[in-house]
mmCIF file of C-alpha atoms in Angstrom:
data_model
loop_
_atom_site.group_PDB
_atom_site.id
_atom_site.type_symbol
_atom_site.label_atom_id
_atom_site.label_comp_id
_atom_site.label_asym_id
_atom_site.label_seq_id
_atom_site.Cartn_x
_atom_site.Cartn_y
_atom_site.Cartn_z
ATOM 1 C CA MET P 1231 34.951 -49.318 6.624
ATOM 2 C CA ARG P 1232 34.532 -48.468 10.253
ATOM 3 C CA LYS P 1233 36.227 -45.101 9.746
ATOM 4 C CA ASP P 1234 33.902 -44.299 6.839
ATOM 5 C CA SER P 1235 30.810 -45.278 8.808
ATOM 6 C CA SER P 1236 31.902 -43.220 11.792
ATOM 7 C CA ALA P 1237 32.566 -40.204 9.553
ATOM 8 C CA ALA P 1238 29.151 -40.530 7.926
ATOM 9 C CA LYS P 1239 27.286 -40.440 11.246
ATOM 10 C CA PRO P 1240 27.690 -36.664 11.850
ATOM 11 C CA LYS P 1241 26.470 -35.937 8.295
ATOM 12 C CA ARG P 1242 23.497 -38.227 8.777
ATOM 13 C CA ARG P 1243 22.638 -36.582 12.082
ATOM 14 C CA LYS P 1244 22.921 -33.138 10.468
ATOM 15 C CA ARG P 1245 20.525 -34.141 7.685
ATOM 16 C CA GLN P 1246 18.072 -35.563 10.225
ATOM 17 C CA TYR P 1247 18.292 -32.367 12.262
ATOM 18 C CA GLN P 1248 17.639 -30.241 9.160
ATOM 19 C CA LYS P 1249 14.630 -32.393 8.247
ATOM 20 C CA GLN P 1250 13.266 -31.988 11.771
ATOM 21 C CA GLN P 1251 13.677 -28.200 11.495
ATOM 22 C CA VAL P 1252 11.832 -28.153 8.169
ATOM 23 C CA LEU P 1253 9.004 -30.297 9.574
ATOM 24 C CA THR P 1254 8.756 -28.109 12.677
ATOM 25 C CA ALA P 1255 8.588 -24.952 10.525
ATOM 26 C CA LEU P 1256 5.910 -26.500 8.305
ATOM 27 C CA LEU P 1257 3.844 -27.458 11.349
ATOM 28 C CA PHE P 1258 3.937 -23.894 12.641
ATOM 29 C CA LEU P 1259 3.177 -22.474 9.176
ATOM 30 C CA ALA P 1260 0.417 -24.975 8.403
ATOM 31 C CA PRO P 1261 -2.463 -22.988 10.015
ATOM 32 C CA SER P 1262 -1.443 -19.788 8.186
ATOM 33 C CA LEU P 1263 -0.892 -21.588 4.881
ATOM 34 C CA ALA P 1264 -4.247 -23.312 5.220
ATOM 35 C CA GLY P 1265 -5.945 -19.976 5.915
ATOM 36 C CA VAL P 1266 -4.276 -18.326 2.908
ATOM 37 C CA CYS P 1267 -5.281 -21.220 0.653
ATOM 38 C CA VAL P 1268 -8.887 -21.354 1.857
ATOM 39 C CA PHE P 1269 -9.591 -17.631 2.101
ATOM 40 C CA VAL P 1270 -7.276 -16.180 -0.608
ATOM 41 C CA LEU P 1271 -5.991 -18.637 -3.213
ATOM 42 C CA VAL P 1272 -9.121 -20.749 -3.684
ATOM 43 C CA PRO P 1273 -11.454 -17.693 -3.961
ATOM 44 C CA PHE P 1274 -9.035 -16.045 -6.406
ATOM 45 C CA VAL P 1275 -8.922 -19.146 -8.600
ATOM 46 C CA GLU P 1276 -12.732 -19.205 -8.569
ATOM 47 C CA THR P 1277 -12.765 -15.501 -9.449
ATOM 48 C CA VAL P 1278 -10.544 -16.161 -12.455
ATOM 49 C CA ARG P 1279 -12.819 -18.999 -13.547
ATOM 50 C CA ARG P 1280 -16.009 -16.960 -13.132
ATOM 51 C CA SER P 1281 -14.521 -14.128 -15.182
ATOM 52 C CA PHE P 1282 -14.821 -16.354 -18.283
ATOM 53 C CA PHE P 1283 -18.368 -17.578 -17.540
ATOM 54 C CA ASN P 1284 -21.840 -16.081 -17.335
ATOM 55 C CA VAL P 1285 -23.411 -14.781 -14.115
ATOM 56 C CA LEU P 1286 -24.546 -18.256 -13.077
ATOM 57 C CA GLY P 1287 -21.107 -19.675 -13.822
ATOM 58 C CA ASN P 1288 -22.437 -22.495 -16.022
ATOM 59 C CA ARG P 1289 -21.766 -21.195 -19.567
ATOM 60 C CA PHE P 1290 -18.361 -20.305 -20.975
ATOM 61 C CA GLN P 1291 -18.277 -16.839 -22.584
ATOM 62 C CA GLY P 1292 -14.610 -16.389 -23.405
ATOM 63 C CA LEU P 1293 -13.344 -12.801 -23.218
ATOM 64 C CA SER P 1294 -16.775 -11.166 -23.494
ATOM 65 C CA ASN P 1295 -16.759 -10.128 -19.816
ATOM 66 C CA TYR P 1296 -13.368 -8.439 -20.209
ATOM 67 C CA ILE P 1297 -14.517 -6.660 -23.364
ATOM 68 C CA SER P 1298 -17.631 -5.482 -21.526
ATOM 69 C CA VAL P 1299 -15.484 -4.133 -18.683
ATOM 70 C CA PHE P 1300 -13.298 -2.078 -21.030
ATOM 71 C CA GLN P 1301 -16.344 -0.736 -22.861
ATOM 72 C CA ASN P 1302 -18.021 0.380 -19.633
ATOM 73 C CA PRO P 1303 -17.677 4.191 -19.164
ATOM 74 C CA GLY P 1304 -17.909 3.835 -15.380
ATOM 75 C CA PHE P 1305 -14.899 1.514 -15.377
ATOM 76 C CA ARG P 1306 -12.860 3.890 -17.540
ATOM 77 C CA MET P 1307 -13.665 6.830 -15.273
ATOM 78 C CA ALA P 1308 -12.969 4.873 -12.072
ATOM 79 C CA ALA P 1309 -9.718 3.446 -13.480
ATOM 80 C CA ALA P 1310 -8.539 6.916 -14.529
ATOM 81 C CA ASN P 1311 -9.361 8.390 -11.100
ATOM 82 C CA THR P 1312 -7.634 5.511 -9.332
ATOM 83 C CA ALA P 1313 -4.522 5.743 -11.514
ATOM 84 C CA ARG P 1314 -4.371 9.495 -10.951
ATOM 85 C CA PHE P 1315 -4.792 9.023 -7.219
ATOM 86 C CA VAL P 1316 -1.995 6.410 -7.058
ATOM 87 C CA ALA P 1317 0.356 8.461 -9.267
ATOM 88 C CA ILE P 1318 0.009 11.496 -6.983
ATOM 89 C CA CYS P 1319 -0.256 9.872 -3.556
ATOM 90 C CA VAL P 1320 2.534 7.288 -3.631
ATOM 91 C CA PRO P 1321 5.394 9.684 -4.586
ATOM 92 C CA LEU P 1322 4.099 12.343 -2.177
ATOM 93 C CA LEU P 1323 3.803 9.845 0.664
ATOM 94 C CA ILE P 1324 7.305 8.476 0.067
ATOM 95 C CA LEU P 1325 8.851 11.951 -0.058
ATOM 96 C CA ILE P 1326 6.992 13.434 2.915
ATOM 97 C CA SER P 1327 7.488 10.399 5.164
ATOM 98 C CA MET P 1328 11.223 10.345 4.339
ATOM 99 C CA LEU P 1329 11.563 14.030 5.208
ATOM 100 C CA MET P 1330 9.719 13.382 8.464
ATOM 101 C CA ALA P 1331 12.078 10.494 9.275
ATOM 102 C CA VAL P 1332 15.142 12.676 8.593
ATOM 103 C CA LEU P 1333 13.774 15.420 10.846
ATOM 104 C CA VAL P 1334 12.904 12.991 13.651
ATOM 105 C CA ARG P 1335 16.430 11.533 13.557
ATOM 106 C CA ARG P 1336 17.834 15.011 14.104
ATOM 107 C CA LEU P 1337 15.702 15.606 17.194
ATOM 108 C CA LYS P 1338 16.621 14.617 20.707
ATOM 109 C CA PRO P 1339 15.841 10.940 21.465
ATOM 110 C CA GLU P 1340 13.045 11.699 23.943
ATOM 111 C CA ILE P 1341 11.370 14.142 21.523
ATOM 112 C CA GLY P 1342 11.818 11.685 18.660
ATOM 113 C CA LYS P 1343 10.039 8.943 20.626
ATOM 114 C CA TRP P 1344 7.135 11.297 21.290
ATOM 115 C CA PHE P 1345 6.849 12.088 17.562
ATOM 116 C CA LYS P 1346 6.878 8.381 16.664
ATOM 117 C CA THR P 1347 4.003 7.728 19.060
ATOM 118 C CA THR P 1348 1.879 10.656 17.914
ATOM 119 C CA TYR P 1349 2.277 9.881 14.208
ATOM 120 C CA LEU P 1350 1.276 6.246 14.697
ATOM 121 C CA VAL P 1351 -1.954 7.261 16.438
ATOM 122 C CA THR P 1352 -3.517 8.021 13.042
ATOM 123 C CA MET P 1353 -3.299 4.320 12.128
ATOM 124 C CA ALA P 1354 -5.306 3.373 15.226
ATOM 125 C CA ILE P 1355 -8.139 5.867 14.696
ATOM 126 C CA PRO P 1356 -11.310 4.107 13.455
ATOM 127 C CA VAL P 1357 -12.479 4.960 9.951
ATOM 128 C CA ALA P 1358 -15.797 6.308 11.250
ATOM 129 C CA SER P 1359 -13.921 8.800 13.442
ATOM 130 C CA VAL P 1360 -11.800 9.884 10.482
ATOM 131 C CA VAL P 1361 -14.967 10.494 8.472
ATOM 132 C CA LEU P 1362 -16.433 12.635 11.254
ATOM 133 C CA LEU P 1363 -13.224 14.669 11.327
ATOM 134 C CA TRP P 1364 -13.347 14.935 7.541
ATOM 135 C CA LYS P 1365 -16.909 16.269 7.631
ATOM 136 C CA ALA P 1366 -16.114 18.699 10.448
ATOM 137 C CA LEU P 1367 -13.213 20.105 8.445
ATOM 138 C CA PHE P 1368 -14.519 20.162 4.872
ATOM 139 C CA ALA P 1369 -18.324 20.403 5.056
ATOM 140 C CA ASN P 1370 -20.019 23.480 3.573
ATOM 141 C CA ASN P 1371 -20.268 24.985 7.061
ATOM 142 C CA GLY P 1372 -17.136 23.261 8.353
ATOM 143 C CA ILE P 1373 -13.937 24.592 9.882
ATOM 144 C CA MET P 1374 -12.079 25.176 6.593
ATOM 145 C CA ASN P 1375 -14.900 27.239 5.099
ATOM 146 C CA ASN P 1376 -15.217 29.269 8.309
ATOM 147 C CA ILE P 1377 -11.500 30.056 8.064
ATOM 148 C CA LEU P 1378 -11.815 31.003 4.389
ATOM 149 C CA VAL P 1379 -14.769 33.322 5.056
ATOM 150 C CA ASN P 1380 -13.785 34.887 8.386
ATOM 151 C CA VAL P 1381 -9.982 35.025 8.109
ATOM 152 C CA PHE P 1382 -9.229 35.367 4.392
ATOM 153 C CA ASP P 1383 -12.550 36.993 3.412
ATOM 154 C CA ALA P 1384 -12.903 34.443 0.592
ATOM 155 C CA SER P 1385 -15.925 32.639 -0.769
ATOM 156 C CA PRO P 1386 -16.767 29.243 0.765
ATOM 157 C CA VAL P 1387 -15.736 26.155 -1.182
ATOM 158 C CA SER P 1388 -17.955 23.127 -1.642
ATOM 159 C CA PHE P 1389 -15.155 20.667 -1.002
ATOM 160 C CA MET P 1390 -17.194 17.472 -1.226
ATOM 161 C CA SER P 1391 -19.231 18.216 -4.362
ATOM 162 C CA THR P 1392 -16.454 19.602 -6.596
ATOM 163 C CA ASP P 1393 -13.058 18.387 -7.815
ATOM 164 C CA ALA P 1394 -11.644 19.633 -4.510
ATOM 165 C CA ALA P 1395 -12.924 16.357 -3.011
ATOM 166 C CA PHE P 1396 -10.101 14.557 -4.819
ATOM 167 C CA TRP P 1397 -7.482 16.650 -3.021
ATOM 168 C CA VAL P 1398 -9.283 16.174 0.279
ATOM 169 C CA LEU P 1399 -9.024 12.427 -0.297
ATOM 170 C CA ILE P 1400 -5.296 12.778 -0.993
ATOM 171 C CA PHE P 1401 -4.863 14.818 2.189
ATOM 172 C CA THR P 1402 -6.652 12.132 4.193
ATOM 173 C CA TYR P 1403 -4.472 9.385 2.729
ATOM 174 C CA LEU P 1404 -1.251 11.265 3.463
ATOM 175 C CA TRP P 1405 -2.364 12.225 6.956
ATOM 176 C CA LYS P 1406 -3.198 8.663 7.870
ATOM 177 C CA ASN P 1407 -0.182 6.876 6.340
ATOM 178 C CA CYS P 1408 2.746 9.272 6.770
ATOM 179 C CA GLY P 1409 3.440 8.189 10.355
ATOM 180 C CA TYR P 1410 3.505 4.496 9.470
ATOM 181 C CA ASP P 1411 5.892 5.015 6.559
ATOM 182 C CA MET P 1412 8.052 7.280 8.711
ATOM 183 C CA ILE P 1413 8.580 4.394 11.153
ATOM 184 C CA LEU P 1414 9.609 2.152 8.259
ATOM 185 C CA TRP P 1415 12.103 4.771 7.073
ATOM 186 C CA LEU P 1416 13.552 5.040 10.578
ATOM 187 C CA ALA P 1417 14.028 1.266 10.642
ATOM 188 C CA GLY P 1418 15.824 1.528 7.304
ATOM 189 C CA PHE P 1419 18.107 4.255 8.656
ATOM 190 C CA ASP P 1420 19.042 2.029 11.601
ATOM 191 C CA ASN P 1421 20.110 -0.788 9.229
ATOM 192 C CA ILE P 1422 22.771 1.362 7.535
ATOM 193 C CA ASN P 1423 26.292 0.674 8.784
ATOM 194 C CA ALA P 1424 27.461 3.617 10.889
ATOM 195 C CA GLY P 1425 31.033 3.020 9.710
ATOM 196 C CA LEU P 1426 30.036 4.169 6.210
ATOM 197 C CA TYR P 1427 29.073 7.586 7.598
ATOM 198 C CA GLU P 1428 32.353 7.883 9.476
ATOM 199 C CA ALA P 1429 34.371 6.921 6.390
ATOM 200 C CA ALA P 1430 32.485 9.439 4.234
ATOM 201 C CA ARG P 1431 33.062 12.266 6.714
ATOM 202 C CA VAL P 1432 36.746 11.374 6.986
ATOM 203 C CA ASP P 1433 36.961 11.702 3.191
ATOM 204 C CA GLY P 1434 35.537 15.213 3.488
ATOM 205 C CA ALA P 1435 31.951 14.607 2.307
ATOM 206 C CA ASN P 1436 29.359 17.151 3.415
ATOM 207 C CA GLU P 1437 25.866 16.299 4.712
ATOM 208 C CA TRP P 1438 24.243 16.354 1.268
ATOM 209 C CA GLN P 1439 26.931 14.143 -0.268
ATOM 210 C CA VAL P 1440 26.645 11.694 2.625
ATOM 211 C CA PHE P 1441 22.894 11.529 2.124
ATOM 212 C CA ILE P 1442 23.176 10.971 -1.648
ATOM 213 C CA HIS P 1443 26.045 8.474 -1.676
ATOM 214 C CA VAL P 1444 25.562 6.634 1.626
ATOM 215 C CA THR P 1445 22.021 7.047 2.950
ATOM 216 C CA LEU P 1446 19.998 6.671 -0.261
ATOM 217 C CA PRO P 1447 21.784 3.508 -1.496
ATOM 218 C CA GLY P 1448 21.347 1.978 1.953
ATOM 219 C CA LEU P 1449 17.627 2.772 1.899
ATOM 220 C CA LEU P 1450 16.844 1.030 -1.415
ATOM 221 C CA PRO P 1451 15.423 -2.155 0.208
ATOM 222 C CA THR P 1452 13.287 0.002 2.518
ATOM 223 C CA LEU P 1453 12.153 2.115 -0.427
ATOM 224 C CA PHE P 1454 10.920 -0.984 -2.243
ATOM 225 C CA LEU P 1455 8.943 -2.139 0.820
ATOM 226 C CA ILE P 1456 7.427 1.301 1.410
ATOM 227 C CA THR P 1457 6.494 1.699 -2.269
ATOM 228 C CA VAL P 1458 4.675 -1.641 -2.359
ATOM 229 C CA LEU P 1459 2.856 -1.008 0.944
ATOM 230 C CA SER P 1460 1.917 2.529 -0.103
ATOM 231 C CA LEU P 1461 0.559 1.198 -3.391
ATOM 232 C CA ILE P 1462 -1.571 -1.372 -1.579
ATOM 233 C CA ASN P 1463 -2.783 1.170 0.990
ATOM 234 C CA THR P 1464 -4.074 3.464 -1.751
ATOM 235 C CA PHE P 1465 -6.873 0.940 -2.300
ATOM 236 C CA LYS P 1466 -7.972 1.236 1.330
ATOM 237 C CA VAL P 1467 -9.107 4.858 1.183
ATOM 238 C CA PHE P 1468 -12.363 3.621 -0.341
ATOM 239 C CA ARG P 1469 -13.786 3.248 3.159
ATOM 240 C CA GLU P 1470 -13.467 6.969 3.857
ATOM 241 C CA ALA P 1471 -14.659 7.977 0.373
ATOM 242 C CA TYR P 1472 -17.645 5.624 0.592
ATOM 243 C CA LEU P 1473 -18.741 6.733 4.067
ATOM 244 C CA VAL P 1474 -18.601 10.390 3.037
ATOM 245 C CA GLY P 1475 -19.869 10.272 -0.553
ATOM 246 C CA GLY P 1476 -21.808 7.014 -0.641
ATOM 247 C CA ALA P 1477 -21.921 4.594 -3.565
ATOM 248 C CA TYR P 1478 -22.206 7.459 -6.056
ATOM 249 C CA PRO P 1479 -20.260 10.527 -4.782
ATOM 250 C CA GLU P 1480 -21.380 13.995 -5.798
ATOM 251 C CA SER P 1481 -17.929 14.605 -7.242
ATOM 252 C CA ASN P 1482 -16.913 12.158 -9.960
ATOM 253 C CA SER P 1483 -13.260 12.826 -9.093
ATOM 254 C CA ILE P 1484 -13.431 10.459 -6.100
ATOM 255 C CA TYR P 1485 -15.354 7.715 -7.883
ATOM 256 C CA LEU P 1486 -12.716 4.967 -7.608
ATOM 257 C CA LEU P 1487 -12.505 1.364 -8.741
ATOM 258 C CA GLN P 1488 -13.653 0.242 -5.315
ATOM 259 C CA HIS P 1489 -16.887 2.208 -5.787
ATOM 260 C CA LEU P 1490 -17.427 0.463 -9.107
ATOM 261 C CA PHE P 1491 -16.738 -2.978 -7.620
ATOM 262 C CA ASN P 1492 -19.110 -2.314 -4.753
ATOM 263 C CA ASN P 1493 -21.879 -1.174 -7.107
ATOM 264 C CA TRP P 1494 -21.464 -4.186 -9.388
ATOM 265 C CA TYR P 1495 -21.565 -6.427 -6.335
ATOM 266 C CA THR P 1496 -24.840 -4.930 -5.123
ATOM 267 C CA GLN P 1497 -26.239 -5.324 -8.653
ATOM 268 C CA LEU P 1498 -25.088 -8.995 -8.685
ATOM 269 C CA ASP P 1499 -23.074 -8.320 -11.842
ATOM 270 C CA VAL P 1500 -20.663 -11.072 -10.820
ATOM 271 C CA SER P 1501 -19.134 -11.790 -14.221
ATOM 272 C CA ARG P 1502 -17.924 -8.256 -14.892
ATOM 273 C CA LEU P 1503 -16.901 -7.871 -11.257
ATOM 274 C CA CYS P 1504 -14.688 -10.960 -11.487
ATOM 275 C CA ALA P 1505 -13.175 -9.811 -14.784
ATOM 276 C CA ALA P 1506 -12.388 -6.348 -13.391
ATOM 277 C CA ALA P 1507 -10.907 -7.881 -10.217
ATOM 278 C CA VAL P 1508 -8.625 -10.125 -12.273
ATOM 279 C CA LEU P 1509 -7.488 -7.161 -14.361
ATOM 280 C CA LEU P 1510 -6.708 -5.161 -11.240
ATOM 281 C CA ALA P 1511 -4.776 -8.070 -9.725
ATOM 282 C CA VAL P 1512 -2.740 -8.496 -12.926
ATOM 283 C CA VAL P 1513 -1.914 -4.775 -13.066
ATOM 284 C CA LEU P 1514 -0.849 -4.676 -9.408
ATOM 285 C CA LEU P 1515 1.241 -7.824 -9.798
ATOM 286 C CA GLY P 1516 2.874 -6.384 -12.922
ATOM 287 C CA ILE P 1517 3.752 -3.122 -11.134
ATOM 288 C CA ILE P 1518 5.234 -4.982 -8.159
ATOM 289 C CA LEU P 1519 7.292 -7.268 -10.420
ATOM 290 C CA LEU P 1520 8.592 -4.271 -12.381
ATOM 291 C CA LEU P 1521 9.562 -2.544 -9.138
ATOM 292 C CA LYS P 1522 11.236 -5.721 -7.915
ATOM 293 C CA ARG P 1523 13.199 -6.026 -11.147
ATOM 294 C CA ALA P 1524 14.241 -2.365 -11.033
ATOM 295 C CA TRP P 1525 15.403 -2.703 -7.439
ATOM 296 C CA GLY P 1526 17.242 -5.921 -8.274
ATOM 297 C CA ASP P 1527 19.112 -4.237 -11.138
ATOM 298 C CA GLU P 1528 20.094 -1.347 -8.880
ATOM 299 C CA GLU P 1529 21.353 -3.667 -6.158
ATOM 300 C CA GLU P 1530 23.564 -5.480 -8.682
#
């Protein structure tokens, strides 16, 4: 009996130590968890509830708010513009930032560090400054039109009142986020085992084969992270579009879902706003889960 009790003491101490670690972790996480619950989860639950009620939130209306959202022409236009923007921007951002990361890795270390710093500066520039730069470049009498007229002898383009505004918005998104994604790619490159490269070269693989069979499989976890972050960041360009074009831009091509949500909010159309927000959250969650499942299948 004594031997059994003495053998059980280390196990008991280990369990007590593990419990203390869990309690310590929970204590450190408690402020963050409380903030997420109070400022994210509780408001979202209330948003879901209000999406099934009237504006005052005191009469149940079923799916009428959702039906009204789908029947609204402004919502259909904003959803189409947003989907088009995401479908173009996310693949372009992933491809361009990866190419930038590959090029930076081939540079000398001191030059590579300089490039990392300069590309991250775009993330620190205030939105108002970006808008001023945008106006200076693409206004009717801006730098781009001066170049078109004086250098190429072409007619000026009204960038902000035609469909060209959509491509200006894409350019702004890529310009601001490429540096950040490039840093994430570089971190992914560093996580790949260097021995795999040596083994591939010993087997006679060329640079392209090494990239396809060693680098890309090793970057799959990073690709998932960058895809999700890029998808989320596409919904942050509203600030630039709103400051330049206002609540109702001259060009319908940059009228995004965020414009619609902002306008419904100012009109106190809370019921439809909540329904549209829930739909957007469900779509984003569905896309992320599909990406997660696809990445999980590839890793297996």
